[in-house]
Coordinates of N, CA and C and ligand atoms in Angstrom, one line a residue:
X1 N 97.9 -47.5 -24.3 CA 97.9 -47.7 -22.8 C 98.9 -46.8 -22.2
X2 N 98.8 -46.0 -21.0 CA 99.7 -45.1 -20.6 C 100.5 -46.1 -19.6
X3 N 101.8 -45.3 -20.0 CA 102.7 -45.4 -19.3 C 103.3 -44.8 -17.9
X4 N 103.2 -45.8 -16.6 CA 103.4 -45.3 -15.3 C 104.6 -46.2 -14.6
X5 N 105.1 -46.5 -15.3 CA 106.6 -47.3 -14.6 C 105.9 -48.5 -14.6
X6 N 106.3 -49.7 -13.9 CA 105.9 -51.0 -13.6 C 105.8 -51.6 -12.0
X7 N 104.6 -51.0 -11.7 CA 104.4 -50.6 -10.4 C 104.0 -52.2 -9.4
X8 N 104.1 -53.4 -10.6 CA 103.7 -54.5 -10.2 C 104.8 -55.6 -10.2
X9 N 106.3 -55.2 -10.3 CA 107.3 -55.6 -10.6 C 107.6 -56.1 -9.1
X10 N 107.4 -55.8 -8.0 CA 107.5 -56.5 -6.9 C 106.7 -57.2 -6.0
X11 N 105.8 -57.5 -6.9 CA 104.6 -58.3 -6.6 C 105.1 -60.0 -6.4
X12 N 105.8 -60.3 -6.7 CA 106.5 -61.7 -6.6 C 107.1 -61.9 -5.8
X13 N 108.1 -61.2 -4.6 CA 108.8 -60.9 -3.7 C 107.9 -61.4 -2.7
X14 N 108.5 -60.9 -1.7 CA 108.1 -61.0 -0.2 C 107.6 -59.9 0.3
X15 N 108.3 -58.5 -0.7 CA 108.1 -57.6 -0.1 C 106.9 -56.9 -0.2
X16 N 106.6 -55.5 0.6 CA 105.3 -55.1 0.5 C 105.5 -53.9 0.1
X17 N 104.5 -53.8 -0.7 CA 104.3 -52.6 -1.5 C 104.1 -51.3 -0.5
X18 N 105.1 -50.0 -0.8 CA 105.4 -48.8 -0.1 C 104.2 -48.2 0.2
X19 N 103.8 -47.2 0.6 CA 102.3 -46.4 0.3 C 102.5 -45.3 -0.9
X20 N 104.0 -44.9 -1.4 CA 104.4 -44.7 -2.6 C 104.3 -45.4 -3.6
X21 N 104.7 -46.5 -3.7 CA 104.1 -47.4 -4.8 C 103.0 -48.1 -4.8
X22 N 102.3 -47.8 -3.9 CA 100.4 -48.1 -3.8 C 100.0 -47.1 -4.7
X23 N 100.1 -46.0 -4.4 CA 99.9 -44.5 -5.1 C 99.9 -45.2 -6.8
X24 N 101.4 -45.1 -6.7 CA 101.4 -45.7 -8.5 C 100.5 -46.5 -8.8
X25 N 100.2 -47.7 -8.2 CA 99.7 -48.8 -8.8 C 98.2 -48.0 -8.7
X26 N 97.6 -47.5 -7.7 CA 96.0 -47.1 -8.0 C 96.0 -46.4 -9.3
X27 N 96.9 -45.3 -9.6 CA 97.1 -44.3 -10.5 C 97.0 -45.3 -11.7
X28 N 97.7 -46.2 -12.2 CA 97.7 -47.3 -13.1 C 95.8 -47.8 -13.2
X29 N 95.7 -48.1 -12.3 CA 94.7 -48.9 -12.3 C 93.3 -48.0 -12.8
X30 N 93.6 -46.8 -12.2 CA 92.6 -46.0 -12.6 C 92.7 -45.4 -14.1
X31 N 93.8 -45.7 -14.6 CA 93.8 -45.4 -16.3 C 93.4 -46.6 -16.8
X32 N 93.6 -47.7 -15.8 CA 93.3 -49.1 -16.8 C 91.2 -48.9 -16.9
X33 N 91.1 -48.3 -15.8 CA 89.4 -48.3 -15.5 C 88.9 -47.2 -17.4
X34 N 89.5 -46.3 -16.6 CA 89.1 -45.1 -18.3 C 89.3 -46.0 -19.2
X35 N 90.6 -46.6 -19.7 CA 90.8 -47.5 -20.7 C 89.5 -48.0 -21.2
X36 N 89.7 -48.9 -20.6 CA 88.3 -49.7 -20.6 C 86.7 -49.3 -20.9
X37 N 86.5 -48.3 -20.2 CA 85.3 -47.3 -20.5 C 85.1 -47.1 -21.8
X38 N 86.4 -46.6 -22.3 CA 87.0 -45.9 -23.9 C 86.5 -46.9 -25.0
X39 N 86.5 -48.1 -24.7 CA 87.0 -49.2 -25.8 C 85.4 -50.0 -25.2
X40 N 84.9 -50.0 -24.2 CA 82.9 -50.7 -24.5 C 82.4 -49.5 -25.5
X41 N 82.8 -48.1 -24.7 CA 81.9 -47.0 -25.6 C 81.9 -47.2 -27.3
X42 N 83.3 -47.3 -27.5 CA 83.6 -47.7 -29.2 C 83.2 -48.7 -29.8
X43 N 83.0 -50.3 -29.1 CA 82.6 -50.9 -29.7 C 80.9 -50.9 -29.3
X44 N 80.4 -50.0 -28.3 CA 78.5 -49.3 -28.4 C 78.5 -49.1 -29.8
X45 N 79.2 -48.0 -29.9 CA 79.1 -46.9 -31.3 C 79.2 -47.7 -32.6
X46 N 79.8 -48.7 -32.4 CA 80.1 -49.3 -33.6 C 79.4 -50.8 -34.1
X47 N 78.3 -50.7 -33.4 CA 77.1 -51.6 -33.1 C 75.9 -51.1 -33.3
X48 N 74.7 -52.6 -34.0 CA 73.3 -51.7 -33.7 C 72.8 -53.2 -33.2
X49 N 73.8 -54.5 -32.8 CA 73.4 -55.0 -31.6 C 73.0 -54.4 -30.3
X50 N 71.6 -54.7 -29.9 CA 71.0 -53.9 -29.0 C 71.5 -54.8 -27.9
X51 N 71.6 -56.1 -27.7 CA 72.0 -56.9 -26.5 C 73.4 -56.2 -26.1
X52 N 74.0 -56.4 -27.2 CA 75.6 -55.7 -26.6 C 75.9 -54.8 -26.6
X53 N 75.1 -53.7 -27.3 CA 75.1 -52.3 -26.6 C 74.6 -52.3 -25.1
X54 N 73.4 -52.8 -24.8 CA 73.0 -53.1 -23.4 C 73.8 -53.6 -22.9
X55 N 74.7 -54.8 -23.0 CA 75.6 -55.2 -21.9 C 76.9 -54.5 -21.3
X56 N 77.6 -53.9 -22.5 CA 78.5 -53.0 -22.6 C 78.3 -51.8 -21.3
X57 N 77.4 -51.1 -22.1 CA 76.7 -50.0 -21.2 C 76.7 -50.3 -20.0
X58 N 76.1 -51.6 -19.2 CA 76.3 -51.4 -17.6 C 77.4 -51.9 -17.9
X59 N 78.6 -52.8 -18.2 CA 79.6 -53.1 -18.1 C 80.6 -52.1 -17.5
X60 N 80.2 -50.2 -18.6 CA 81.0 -49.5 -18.8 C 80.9 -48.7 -17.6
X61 N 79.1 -48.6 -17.3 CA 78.8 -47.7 -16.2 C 79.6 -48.5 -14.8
X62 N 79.7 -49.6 -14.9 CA 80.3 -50.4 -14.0 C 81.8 -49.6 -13.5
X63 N 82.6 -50.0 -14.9 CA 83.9 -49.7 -14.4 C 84.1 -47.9 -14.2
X64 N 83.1 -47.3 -14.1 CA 82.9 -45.9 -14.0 C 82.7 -45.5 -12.0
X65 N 81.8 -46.8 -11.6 CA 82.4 -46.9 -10.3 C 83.2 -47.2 -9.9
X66 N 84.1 -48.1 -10.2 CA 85.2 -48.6 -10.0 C 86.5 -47.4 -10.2
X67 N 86.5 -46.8 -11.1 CA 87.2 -45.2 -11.5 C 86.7 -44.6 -10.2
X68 N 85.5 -44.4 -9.4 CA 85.4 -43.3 -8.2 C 85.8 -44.3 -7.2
X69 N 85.9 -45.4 -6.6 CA 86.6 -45.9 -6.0 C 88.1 -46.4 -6.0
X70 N 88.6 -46.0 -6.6 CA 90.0 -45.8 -7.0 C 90.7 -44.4 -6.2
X71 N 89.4 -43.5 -7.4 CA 90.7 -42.0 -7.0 C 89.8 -42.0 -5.5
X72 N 88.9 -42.3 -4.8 CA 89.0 -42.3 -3.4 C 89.6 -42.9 -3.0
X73 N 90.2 -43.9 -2.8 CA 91.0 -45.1 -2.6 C 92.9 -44.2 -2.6
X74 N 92.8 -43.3 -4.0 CA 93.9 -42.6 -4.8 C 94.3 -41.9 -3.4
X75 N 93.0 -40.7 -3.1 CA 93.2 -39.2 -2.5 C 93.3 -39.6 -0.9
X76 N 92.9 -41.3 -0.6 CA 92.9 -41.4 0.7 C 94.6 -41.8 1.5
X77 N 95.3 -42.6 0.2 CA 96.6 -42.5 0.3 C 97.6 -41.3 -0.1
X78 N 97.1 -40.7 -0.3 CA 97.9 -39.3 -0.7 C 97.0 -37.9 -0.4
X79 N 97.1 -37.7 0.4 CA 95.7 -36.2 0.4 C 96.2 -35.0 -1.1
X80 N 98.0 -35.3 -0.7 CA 98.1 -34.3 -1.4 C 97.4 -34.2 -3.0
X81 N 97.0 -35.3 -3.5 CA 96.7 -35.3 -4.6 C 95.4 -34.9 -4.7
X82 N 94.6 -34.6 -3.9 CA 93.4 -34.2 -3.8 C 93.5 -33.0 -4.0
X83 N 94.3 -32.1 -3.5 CA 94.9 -30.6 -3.9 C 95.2 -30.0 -5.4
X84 N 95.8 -30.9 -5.8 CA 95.9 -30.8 -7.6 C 95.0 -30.9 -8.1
X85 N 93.8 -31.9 -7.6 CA 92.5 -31.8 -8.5 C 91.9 -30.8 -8.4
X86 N 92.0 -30.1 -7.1 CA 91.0 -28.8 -6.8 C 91.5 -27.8 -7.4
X87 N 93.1 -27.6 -7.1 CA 93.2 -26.4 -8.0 C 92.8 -26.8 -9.7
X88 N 93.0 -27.8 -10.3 CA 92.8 -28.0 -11.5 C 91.3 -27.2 -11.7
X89 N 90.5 -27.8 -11.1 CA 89.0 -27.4 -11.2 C 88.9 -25.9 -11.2
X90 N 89.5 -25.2 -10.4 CA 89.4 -24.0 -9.8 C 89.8 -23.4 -11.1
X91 N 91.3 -23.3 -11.7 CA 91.3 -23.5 -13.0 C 90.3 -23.3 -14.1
X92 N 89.4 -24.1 -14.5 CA 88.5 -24.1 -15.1 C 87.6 -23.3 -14.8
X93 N 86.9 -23.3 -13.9 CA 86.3 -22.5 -12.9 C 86.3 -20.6 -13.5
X94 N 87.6 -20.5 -13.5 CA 87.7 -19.2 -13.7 C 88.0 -19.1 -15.1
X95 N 88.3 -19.9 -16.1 CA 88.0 -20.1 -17.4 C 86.8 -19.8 -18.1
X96 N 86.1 -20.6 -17.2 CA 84.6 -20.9 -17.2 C 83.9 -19.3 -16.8
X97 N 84.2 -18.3 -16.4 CA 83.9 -17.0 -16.0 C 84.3 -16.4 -17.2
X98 N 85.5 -16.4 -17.7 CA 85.8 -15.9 -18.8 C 85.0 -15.9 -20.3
X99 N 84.5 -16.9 -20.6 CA 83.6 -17.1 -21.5 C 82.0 -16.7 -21.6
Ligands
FE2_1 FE1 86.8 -52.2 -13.6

């Protein structure tokens, strides 16, 4: 499980969470989503129960929307982070020309 500080440590207070530590906590949440994805796909693979391969599978595809509602949820509190992904891509992109 990755480590992003303990972004839910002031959840017991009164107080309200920053738009900086919203940021964290989606960021968390959206590795808890991949997590998750990670660990139905493995126990797919590691099955030739057909029921629970099938349930898994939308389970997984499930939390796969829930991952694109996040980093929208992510890039709408932070634009800037939308900029990192693009250049990331772009990145690739011209990698991807290279080959
Ligand atoms: Fe989920």
């Amino acid at each position: 499980m990755p480590k992003f500080g303990t972004p839910y440590n002031v959840l017991k207070s009164d107080k309200k969470l920053t738009n900086e530590e919203l940021v964290r906590s989606i960021r968390f949440n959206i590795a808890a989503e991949y997590e998750a994805i990670q660990f139905y796909e493995e126990v797919i693979e590691c099955t030739d129960n057909e029921l629970v391969k099938t349930v898994l599978k939308d389970i997984s595809d499930e939390e796969r929307v829930h991952a694109g509602e996040l980093l929208k949820l992510l890039v709408t509190l932070d634009p800037e982070e939308k900029k990192y992904y693009a250049d990331g891509a772009k990145e690739v992109e011209e990698m991807m020309k290279e080959i």
